[in-house]
């Protein structure tokens, strides 16, 4: 049977990827952040997942307003990094796991009635590649297969926090019913508080972020009841991305063990947060 070895939630700020790509992780501006996230690489080496499910949002890269799936899962053989305007990041191609990917969608659609878009041809943007860089550094190839799971947090109406939590629970049922003996990790990415546009551009709300960091561990059900209006008000328009952390949390056991917690302001225009969780 497949095993869920743990979960990581992390912001996916593009400038973090640029710092890795241009060898700037030791610069004064970045040193504290990269020291704070180093435990993720140590943990990944110990956890040795065969597959990572990366829950992220596409930022009008592969998808745009022409086609906006609420939940889209990559079932293809591989996923190239997307050129977001400055050339594609010099990171490895994500090798997929079509067999597990199809099991996930089969279980979600037929067992959980959780209708999900299946995507063969999918490029992945910073939402997916930056968390991989944080977890693995700069290897010649990612040390495990990657299943990208894309959530619409950009175009109204976005799914609710509750729907994201339930999606995570459906993923867990799919993992538990998978016959192959593989090790799986899941990342929830995006957040924390940030707003990149309009009158409140630059918004950071550290108290609210800390409340999320506490409750993702101890009371995700309470977070799953939070509405979009509160998220927009307290975390900013792009801070809404944090609902994707609940997908990761929904896949984990009700009780989890906190392995690592890190919070740092600012990373680019964003509050940065990371948690590493194991099933208790
Ligand atoms: C920034 C953060 C994001 O999550 C994103 O997708 C784009 C930009 C930023 O802080 O600059
Ligand atoms: Fe983002």
Short mmCIF file of N, CA and C in Angstrom, two decimals, residues 83-244:
data_model
loop_
_atom_site.label_atom_id
_atom_site.label_comp_id
_atom_site.label_asym_id
_atom_site.label_seq_id
_atom_site.Cartn_x
_atom_site.Cartn_y
_atom_site.Cartn_z
N UNK A 83 7.82 29.20 -19.32
CA UNK A 83 8.48 30.50 -19.51
C UNK A 83 7.51 31.59 -19.08
N UNK A 84 7.83 32.25 -17.94
CA UNK A 84 6.92 33.27 -17.41
C UNK A 84 7.32 34.68 -17.84
N UNK A 85 8.20 34.75 -18.84
CA UNK A 85 8.53 36.07 -19.39
C UNK A 85 10.02 36.37 -19.43
N UNK A 86 10.80 35.62 -18.63
CA UNK A 86 12.26 35.83 -18.63
C UNK A 86 12.97 34.56 -19.02
N UNK A 87 12.29 33.71 -19.79
CA UNK A 87 12.83 32.38 -20.09
C UNK A 87 12.42 31.42 -18.98
N UNK A 88 12.30 30.15 -19.33
CA UNK A 88 11.91 29.17 -18.31
C UNK A 88 13.00 29.06 -17.26
N UNK A 89 12.65 28.80 -16.02
CA UNK A 89 13.66 28.61 -14.96
C UNK A 89 14.56 27.42 -15.34
N UNK A 90 15.86 27.53 -15.02
CA UNK A 90 16.78 26.42 -15.33
C UNK A 90 16.66 25.31 -14.30
N UNK A 91 15.47 24.78 -14.17
CA UNK A 91 15.22 23.69 -13.22
C UNK A 91 14.87 22.44 -14.01
N UNK A 92 15.01 21.27 -13.37
CA UNK A 92 14.70 20.03 -14.09
C UNK A 92 13.24 19.97 -14.54
N UNK A 93 13.03 19.18 -15.57
CA UNK A 93 11.66 18.84 -15.96
C UNK A 93 11.07 17.98 -14.85
N UNK A 94 9.79 18.16 -14.55
CA UNK A 94 9.12 17.28 -13.59
C UNK A 94 8.72 16.01 -14.32
N UNK A 95 9.24 14.87 -13.84
CA UNK A 95 8.79 13.58 -14.38
C UNK A 95 7.52 13.18 -13.62
N UNK A 96 6.46 12.91 -14.35
CA UNK A 96 5.19 12.58 -13.71
C UNK A 96 5.09 11.12 -13.33
N UNK A 97 3.91 10.72 -12.90
CA UNK A 97 3.62 9.32 -12.57
C UNK A 97 2.21 9.03 -13.07
N UNK A 98 2.10 8.77 -14.40
CA UNK A 98 0.76 8.61 -14.98
C UNK A 98 -0.07 7.53 -14.29
N UNK A 99 0.57 6.45 -13.87
CA UNK A 99 -0.22 5.38 -13.25
C UNK A 99 -0.87 5.86 -11.94
N UNK A 100 -0.06 6.51 -11.12
CA UNK A 100 -0.61 7.04 -9.86
C UNK A 100 -1.57 8.21 -10.13
N UNK A 101 -1.22 9.04 -11.12
CA UNK A 101 -2.09 10.17 -11.47
C UNK A 101 -3.49 9.70 -11.87
N UNK A 102 -3.53 8.67 -12.71
CA UNK A 102 -4.83 8.15 -13.13
C UNK A 102 -5.56 7.47 -11.98
N UNK A 103 -4.81 6.84 -11.09
CA UNK A 103 -5.48 6.28 -9.90
C UNK A 103 -6.10 7.40 -9.06
N UNK A 104 -5.36 8.49 -8.91
CA UNK A 104 -5.89 9.62 -8.14
C UNK A 104 -7.20 10.13 -8.74
N UNK A 105 -7.21 10.37 -10.05
CA UNK A 105 -8.44 10.93 -10.63
C UNK A 105 -9.57 9.90 -10.61
N UNK A 106 -9.22 8.65 -10.83
CA UNK A 106 -10.26 7.61 -10.81
C UNK A 106 -10.92 7.56 -9.42
N UNK A 107 -10.08 7.55 -8.39
CA UNK A 107 -10.61 7.49 -7.04
C UNK A 107 -11.41 8.75 -6.72
N UNK A 108 -10.89 9.91 -7.12
CA UNK A 108 -11.57 11.16 -6.78
C UNK A 108 -12.91 11.27 -7.51
N UNK A 109 -12.94 10.91 -8.80
CA UNK A 109 -14.17 11.08 -9.58
C UNK A 109 -15.19 10.00 -9.24
N UNK A 110 -14.74 8.74 -9.19
CA UNK A 110 -15.69 7.64 -9.05
C UNK A 110 -16.03 7.33 -7.59
N UNK A 111 -15.07 7.43 -6.70
CA UNK A 111 -15.32 7.08 -5.31
C UNK A 111 -15.80 8.28 -4.50
N UNK A 112 -15.22 9.44 -4.77
CA UNK A 112 -15.54 10.62 -3.96
C UNK A 112 -16.43 11.62 -4.68
N UNK A 113 -16.77 11.33 -5.95
CA UNK A 113 -17.58 12.26 -6.75
C UNK A 113 -16.98 13.66 -6.72
N UNK A 114 -15.64 13.68 -6.83
CA UNK A 114 -14.89 14.93 -6.80
C UNK A 114 -14.37 15.16 -8.21
N UNK A 115 -15.14 15.85 -9.05
CA UNK A 115 -14.86 15.92 -10.49
C UNK A 115 -13.66 16.83 -10.75
N UNK A 116 -12.64 16.26 -11.33
CA UNK A 116 -11.38 16.97 -11.45
C UNK A 116 -10.95 16.95 -12.91
N UNK A 117 -10.32 18.02 -13.35
CA UNK A 117 -9.87 18.10 -14.74
C UNK A 117 -8.57 17.32 -14.90
N UNK A 118 -8.51 16.47 -15.94
CA UNK A 118 -7.31 15.66 -16.18
C UNK A 118 -6.49 16.33 -17.28
N UNK A 119 -5.23 16.57 -17.02
CA UNK A 119 -4.40 17.30 -17.98
C UNK A 119 -3.18 16.48 -18.35
N UNK A 120 -3.02 16.21 -19.64
CA UNK A 120 -1.82 15.52 -20.12
C UNK A 120 -0.70 16.50 -20.42
N UNK A 121 -1.08 17.57 -21.10
CA UNK A 121 -0.09 18.52 -21.59
C UNK A 121 -0.07 19.74 -20.67
N UNK A 122 0.89 19.77 -19.78
CA UNK A 122 0.87 20.80 -18.74
C UNK A 122 2.28 21.30 -18.46
N UNK A 123 2.47 22.61 -18.58
CA UNK A 123 3.71 23.22 -18.10
C UNK A 123 3.45 23.71 -16.68
N UNK A 124 4.50 23.84 -15.88
CA UNK A 124 4.33 24.27 -14.49
C UNK A 124 5.09 25.57 -14.26
N UNK A 125 4.45 26.52 -13.58
CA UNK A 125 5.10 27.81 -13.34
C UNK A 125 5.73 27.86 -11.94
N UNK A 126 6.09 29.08 -11.49
CA UNK A 126 6.81 29.21 -10.21
C UNK A 126 6.01 28.62 -9.03
N UNK A 127 4.67 28.59 -9.18
CA UNK A 127 3.85 28.05 -8.10
C UNK A 127 4.27 26.63 -7.74
N UNK A 128 4.72 25.88 -8.75
CA UNK A 128 5.16 24.50 -8.54
C UNK A 128 6.68 24.39 -8.42
N UNK A 129 7.42 25.14 -9.26
CA UNK A 129 8.87 24.93 -9.28
C UNK A 129 9.60 25.55 -8.08
N UNK A 130 9.07 26.64 -7.54
CA UNK A 130 9.76 27.26 -6.39
C UNK A 130 9.70 26.35 -5.15
N UNK A 131 8.55 25.78 -4.81
CA UNK A 131 8.55 24.82 -3.69
C UNK A 131 9.49 23.64 -3.93
N UNK A 132 9.61 23.18 -5.17
CA UNK A 132 10.55 22.07 -5.44
C UNK A 132 11.98 22.51 -5.20
N UNK A 133 12.32 23.74 -5.58
CA UNK A 133 13.67 24.25 -5.31
C UNK A 133 13.93 24.34 -3.81
N UNK A 134 12.92 24.76 -3.04
CA UNK A 134 13.10 24.86 -1.60
C UNK A 134 13.31 23.48 -0.98
N UNK A 135 12.62 22.48 -1.54
CA UNK A 135 12.70 21.14 -0.96
C UNK A 135 13.95 20.38 -1.40
N UNK A 136 14.46 20.68 -2.59
CA UNK A 136 15.52 19.84 -3.17
C UNK A 136 16.76 20.61 -3.59
N UNK A 137 16.77 21.93 -3.48
CA UNK A 137 17.92 22.69 -3.97
C UNK A 137 17.97 22.69 -5.48
N UNK A 138 19.18 22.52 -6.01
CA UNK A 138 19.37 22.62 -7.46
C UNK A 138 19.96 21.36 -8.06
N UNK A 139 19.27 20.24 -7.98
CA UNK A 139 19.83 19.01 -8.54
C UNK A 139 19.69 18.99 -10.05
N UNK A 140 20.42 18.07 -10.70
CA UNK A 140 20.32 17.91 -12.15
C UNK A 140 18.96 17.35 -12.56
N UNK A 141 18.39 16.55 -11.65
CA UNK A 141 17.00 16.15 -11.85
C UNK A 141 16.32 16.05 -10.50
N UNK A 142 15.02 16.28 -10.45
CA UNK A 142 14.31 16.14 -9.18
C UNK A 142 14.42 14.70 -8.72
N UNK A 143 14.65 14.48 -7.42
CA UNK A 143 14.90 13.10 -6.95
C UNK A 143 13.63 12.25 -6.84
N UNK A 144 12.49 12.78 -7.23
CA UNK A 144 11.26 11.97 -7.19
C UNK A 144 10.33 12.43 -8.30
N UNK A 145 9.31 11.64 -8.52
CA UNK A 145 8.31 12.04 -9.52
C UNK A 145 7.42 13.13 -8.92
N UNK A 146 6.78 13.88 -9.80
CA UNK A 146 5.98 15.03 -9.36
C UNK A 146 4.60 14.96 -10.01
N UNK A 147 3.57 15.10 -9.19
CA UNK A 147 2.21 15.22 -9.72
C UNK A 147 1.71 16.63 -9.41
N UNK A 148 1.58 17.46 -10.44
CA UNK A 148 1.09 18.82 -10.20
C UNK A 148 -0.44 18.83 -10.08
N UNK A 149 -0.91 19.49 -9.04
CA UNK A 149 -2.36 19.62 -8.82
C UNK A 149 -2.67 21.11 -8.70
N UNK A 150 -3.34 21.60 -9.71
CA UNK A 150 -3.49 23.03 -9.88
C UNK A 150 -4.88 23.47 -9.38
N UNK A 151 -4.92 24.52 -8.56
CA UNK A 151 -6.17 25.03 -7.98
C UNK A 151 -6.39 26.45 -8.48
N UNK A 152 -7.60 26.75 -8.92
CA UNK A 152 -7.88 28.13 -9.34
C UNK A 152 -8.06 29.02 -8.11
N UNK A 153 -7.08 29.89 -7.86
CA UNK A 153 -7.27 30.90 -6.80
C UNK A 153 -7.24 32.30 -7.41
N UNK A 154 -7.30 32.36 -8.74
CA UNK A 154 -7.10 33.63 -9.44
C UNK A 154 -8.42 34.24 -9.93
N UNK A 155 -9.25 33.40 -10.53
CA UNK A 155 -10.45 33.90 -11.21
C UNK A 155 -11.68 33.60 -10.38
N UNK A 156 -12.47 34.64 -10.05
CA UNK A 156 -13.74 34.45 -9.35
C UNK A 156 -14.66 33.56 -10.17
N UNK A 157 -15.37 32.63 -9.57
CA UNK A 157 -15.39 32.26 -8.16
C UNK A 157 -14.41 31.13 -7.85
N UNK A 158 -13.52 31.42 -6.93
CA UNK A 158 -12.55 30.41 -6.49
C UNK A 158 -13.25 29.38 -5.59
N UNK A 159 -12.69 28.17 -5.48
CA UNK A 159 -13.29 27.19 -4.57
C UNK A 159 -13.17 27.67 -3.12
N UNK A 160 -14.03 27.16 -2.27
CA UNK A 160 -13.99 27.57 -0.86
C UNK A 160 -12.83 26.86 -0.15
N UNK A 161 -12.48 27.40 1.01
CA UNK A 161 -11.47 26.76 1.86
C UNK A 161 -11.94 25.35 2.23
N UNK A 162 -13.22 25.22 2.49
CA UNK A 162 -13.79 23.92 2.86
C UNK A 162 -13.64 22.91 1.72
N UNK A 163 -13.87 23.37 0.49
CA UNK A 163 -13.74 22.46 -0.65
C UNK A 163 -12.29 21.99 -0.80
N UNK A 164 -11.37 22.89 -0.53
CA UNK A 164 -9.95 22.52 -0.61
C UNK A 164 -9.61 21.48 0.46
N UNK A 165 -10.13 21.68 1.67
CA UNK A 165 -9.89 20.72 2.76
C UNK A 165 -10.45 19.35 2.37
N UNK A 166 -11.65 19.35 1.80
CA UNK A 166 -12.28 18.08 1.39
C UNK A 166 -11.53 17.43 0.22
N UNK A 167 -10.97 18.25 -0.65
CA UNK A 167 -10.16 17.69 -1.74
C UNK A 167 -8.97 16.93 -1.15
N UNK A 168 -8.36 17.52 -0.13
CA UNK A 168 -7.25 16.84 0.53
C UNK A 168 -7.68 15.50 1.12
N UNK A 169 -8.87 15.48 1.72
CA UNK A 169 -9.36 14.22 2.29
C UNK A 169 -9.60 13.18 1.20
N UNK A 170 -10.08 13.64 0.04
CA UNK A 170 -10.29 12.72 -1.09
C UNK A 170 -8.95 12.19 -1.60
N UNK A 171 -7.94 13.05 -1.62
CA UNK A 171 -6.61 12.61 -2.04
C UNK A 171 -6.10 11.53 -1.09
N UNK A 172 -6.33 11.73 0.20
CA UNK A 172 -5.87 10.74 1.18
C UNK A 172 -6.53 9.38 0.95
N UNK A 173 -7.84 9.39 0.66
CA UNK A 173 -8.51 8.12 0.41
C UNK A 173 -7.92 7.44 -0.83
N UNK A 174 -7.55 8.27 -1.83
CA UNK A 174 -6.94 7.71 -3.04
C UNK A 174 -5.56 7.12 -2.73
N UNK A 175 -4.80 7.81 -1.89
CA UNK A 175 -3.47 7.30 -1.51
C UNK A 175 -3.65 5.96 -0.78
N UNK A 176 -4.59 5.93 0.16
CA UNK A 176 -4.78 4.73 0.98
C UNK A 176 -5.28 3.55 0.17
N UNK A 177 -5.89 3.81 -0.99
CA UNK A 177 -6.41 2.69 -1.79
C UNK A 177 -5.47 2.34 -2.96
N UNK A 178 -4.28 2.95 -2.99
CA UNK A 178 -3.35 2.67 -4.10
C UNK A 178 -2.52 1.43 -3.77
N UNK A 179 -2.53 0.47 -4.68
CA UNK A 179 -1.90 -0.82 -4.43
C UNK A 179 -0.38 -0.82 -4.47
N UNK A 180 0.23 0.16 -5.14
CA UNK A 180 1.70 0.17 -5.25
C UNK A 180 2.34 0.61 -3.94
N UNK A 181 3.46 -0.01 -3.62
CA UNK A 181 4.16 0.29 -2.38
C UNK A 181 5.09 1.49 -2.60
N UNK A 182 4.51 2.67 -2.63
CA UNK A 182 5.33 3.87 -2.85
C UNK A 182 5.15 4.86 -1.71
N UNK A 183 6.16 5.74 -1.58
CA UNK A 183 6.14 6.77 -0.54
C UNK A 183 5.74 8.10 -1.18
N UNK A 184 4.78 8.78 -0.54
CA UNK A 184 4.21 9.98 -1.13
C UNK A 184 4.32 11.14 -0.15
N UNK A 185 4.72 12.30 -0.65
CA UNK A 185 4.65 13.54 0.14
C UNK A 185 3.71 14.50 -0.58
N UNK A 186 3.14 15.43 0.16
CA UNK A 186 2.24 16.40 -0.46
C UNK A 186 2.62 17.82 -0.02
N UNK A 187 2.67 18.73 -0.97
CA UNK A 187 2.98 20.14 -0.67
C UNK A 187 1.73 20.98 -0.90
N UNK A 188 1.42 21.85 0.05
CA UNK A 188 0.42 22.90 -0.17
C UNK A 188 1.17 24.21 -0.30
N UNK A 189 0.98 24.93 -1.38
CA UNK A 189 1.82 26.10 -1.63
C UNK A 189 1.00 27.39 -1.74
N UNK A 190 1.71 28.51 -1.78
CA UNK A 190 1.06 29.82 -1.92
C UNK A 190 0.98 30.54 -0.60
N UNK A 191 0.32 31.72 -0.59
CA UNK A 191 0.30 32.54 0.62
C UNK A 191 1.72 33.02 0.94
N UNK A 192 2.00 33.55 2.13
CA UNK A 192 0.99 33.90 3.12
C UNK A 192 0.42 35.27 2.74
N UNK A 193 0.22 36.18 3.71
CA UNK A 193 -0.43 37.44 3.34
C UNK A 193 0.38 38.16 2.26
N UNK A 194 -0.27 38.57 1.23
CA UNK A 194 0.29 39.48 0.24
C UNK A 194 -0.77 39.97 -0.72
N UNK A 195 -0.53 41.18 -1.20
CA UNK A 195 -1.40 41.76 -2.22
C UNK A 195 -0.49 42.49 -3.20
N UNK A 196 -0.59 42.13 -4.47
CA UNK A 196 0.35 42.64 -5.47
C UNK A 196 -0.23 43.81 -6.26
N UNK A 197 -1.45 44.21 -5.95
CA UNK A 197 -2.15 45.17 -6.82
C UNK A 197 -3.04 46.09 -6.01
N UNK A 198 -3.38 47.23 -6.62
CA UNK A 198 -4.40 48.12 -6.08
C UNK A 198 -3.93 48.92 -4.87
N UNK A 199 -4.88 49.53 -4.20
CA UNK A 199 -4.58 50.45 -3.08
C UNK A 199 -3.84 49.77 -1.94
N UNK A 200 -4.11 48.50 -1.72
CA UNK A 200 -3.50 47.83 -0.57
C UNK A 200 -2.28 47.00 -0.96
N UNK A 201 -1.70 47.26 -2.15
CA UNK A 201 -0.49 46.54 -2.57
C UNK A 201 0.56 46.64 -1.47
N UNK A 202 1.23 45.53 -1.18
CA UNK A 202 2.25 45.52 -0.14
C UNK A 202 1.72 45.07 1.22
N UNK A 203 0.44 44.77 1.28
CA UNK A 203 -0.17 44.36 2.56
C UNK A 203 0.52 43.11 3.15
N UNK A 204 0.84 43.19 4.44
CA UNK A 204 1.33 42.04 5.20
C UNK A 204 0.54 42.03 6.51
N UNK A 205 0.10 40.88 6.96
CA UNK A 205 -0.65 40.77 8.21
C UNK A 205 -0.07 39.61 9.02
N UNK A 206 0.99 39.93 9.78
CA UNK A 206 1.73 38.88 10.48
C UNK A 206 0.88 38.18 11.53
N UNK A 207 0.01 38.91 12.23
CA UNK A 207 -0.84 38.27 13.25
C UNK A 207 -1.74 37.22 12.60
N UNK A 208 -2.30 37.59 11.48
CA UNK A 208 -3.21 36.66 10.79
C UNK A 208 -2.44 35.44 10.25
N UNK A 209 -1.25 35.70 9.70
CA UNK A 209 -0.42 34.59 9.21
C UNK A 209 -0.08 33.63 10.35
N UNK A 210 0.27 34.19 11.52
CA UNK A 210 0.64 33.32 12.65
C UNK A 210 -0.54 32.49 13.11
N UNK A 211 -1.73 33.08 13.05
CA UNK A 211 -2.94 32.33 13.40
C UNK A 211 -3.08 31.12 12.45
N UNK A 212 -2.83 31.34 11.16
CA UNK A 212 -2.90 30.21 10.20
C UNK A 212 -1.83 29.17 10.50
N UNK A 213 -0.62 29.63 10.80
CA UNK A 213 0.46 28.67 11.10
C UNK A 213 0.11 27.82 12.33
N UNK A 214 -0.53 28.45 13.33
CA UNK A 214 -0.97 27.69 14.52
C UNK A 214 -2.03 26.66 14.14
N UNK A 215 -3.06 27.17 13.47
CA UNK A 215 -4.27 26.34 13.32
C UNK A 215 -4.16 25.30 12.21
N UNK A 216 -3.29 25.51 11.23
CA UNK A 216 -3.09 24.46 10.24
C UNK A 216 -2.68 23.19 10.97
N UNK A 217 -1.90 23.36 12.04
CA UNK A 217 -1.46 22.19 12.80
C UNK A 217 -2.59 21.69 13.70
N UNK A 218 -3.21 22.61 14.46
CA UNK A 218 -4.08 22.17 15.57
C UNK A 218 -5.56 22.16 15.23
N UNK A 219 -6.01 22.99 14.31
CA UNK A 219 -7.45 23.11 14.08
C UNK A 219 -7.78 23.48 12.64
N UNK A 220 -7.40 22.60 11.68
CA UNK A 220 -7.67 22.94 10.27
C UNK A 220 -9.16 23.07 9.97
N UNK A 221 -9.98 22.38 10.74
CA UNK A 221 -11.43 22.47 10.51
C UNK A 221 -11.90 23.92 10.67
N UNK A 222 -11.37 24.61 11.68
CA UNK A 222 -11.74 26.02 11.89
C UNK A 222 -11.31 26.85 10.68
N UNK A 223 -10.13 26.58 10.14
CA UNK A 223 -9.66 27.33 8.96
C UNK A 223 -10.53 27.03 7.74
N UNK A 224 -11.01 25.80 7.66
CA UNK A 224 -11.80 25.41 6.48
C UNK A 224 -13.14 26.15 6.44
N UNK A 225 -13.52 26.75 7.55
CA UNK A 225 -14.80 27.48 7.60
C UNK A 225 -14.62 28.96 7.26
N UNK A 226 -13.39 29.40 7.06
CA UNK A 226 -13.14 30.82 6.76
C UNK A 226 -13.59 31.14 5.34
N UNK A 227 -14.29 32.25 5.19
CA UNK A 227 -14.80 32.65 3.88
C UNK A 227 -13.81 33.52 3.12
N UNK A 228 -14.07 33.70 1.84
CA UNK A 228 -13.18 34.49 0.99
C UNK A 228 -13.11 35.95 1.43
N UNK A 229 -14.22 36.49 1.95
CA UNK A 229 -14.22 37.91 2.33
C UNK A 229 -13.19 38.14 3.44
N UNK A 230 -13.18 37.25 4.43
CA UNK A 230 -12.17 37.39 5.50
C UNK A 230 -10.77 37.26 4.93
N UNK A 231 -10.56 36.29 4.04
CA UNK A 231 -9.21 36.08 3.49
C UNK A 231 -8.73 37.30 2.72
N UNK A 232 -9.62 37.85 1.90
CA UNK A 232 -9.23 39.04 1.11
C UNK A 232 -8.92 40.21 2.04
N UNK A 233 -9.75 40.38 3.08
CA UNK A 233 -9.57 41.51 3.99
C UNK A 233 -8.28 41.33 4.80
N UNK A 234 -8.08 40.16 5.36
CA UNK A 234 -6.96 39.96 6.31
C UNK A 234 -5.65 39.58 5.63
N UNK A 235 -5.71 38.79 4.54
CA UNK A 235 -4.47 38.27 3.93
C UNK A 235 -4.17 38.92 2.58
N UNK A 236 -5.10 39.72 2.06
CA UNK A 236 -4.87 40.38 0.77
C UNK A 236 -5.35 39.52 -0.39
N UNK A 237 -5.43 40.12 -1.57
CA UNK A 237 -6.04 39.44 -2.72
C UNK A 237 -5.25 38.17 -3.09
N UNK A 238 -3.92 38.25 -3.11
CA UNK A 238 -3.13 37.05 -3.43
C UNK A 238 -2.93 36.15 -2.21
N UNK A 239 -3.19 36.70 -1.03
CA UNK A 239 -3.12 35.90 0.19
C UNK A 239 -4.15 34.77 0.19
N UNK A 240 -5.17 34.91 -0.65
CA UNK A 240 -6.18 33.85 -0.80
C UNK A 240 -5.55 32.51 -1.19
N UNK A 241 -4.35 32.58 -1.79
CA UNK A 241 -3.66 31.34 -2.18
C UNK A 241 -3.57 30.34 -1.03
N UNK A 242 -3.62 30.84 0.19
CA UNK A 242 -3.38 29.97 1.34
C UNK A 242 -4.43 28.87 1.49
N UNK A 243 -5.55 28.99 0.81
CA UNK A 243 -6.54 27.90 0.89
C UNK A 243 -5.93 26.59 0.38
N UNK A 244 -4.87 26.69 -0.43
CA UNK A 244 -4.23 25.46 -0.95
C UNK A 244 -3.49 24.69 0.15
#
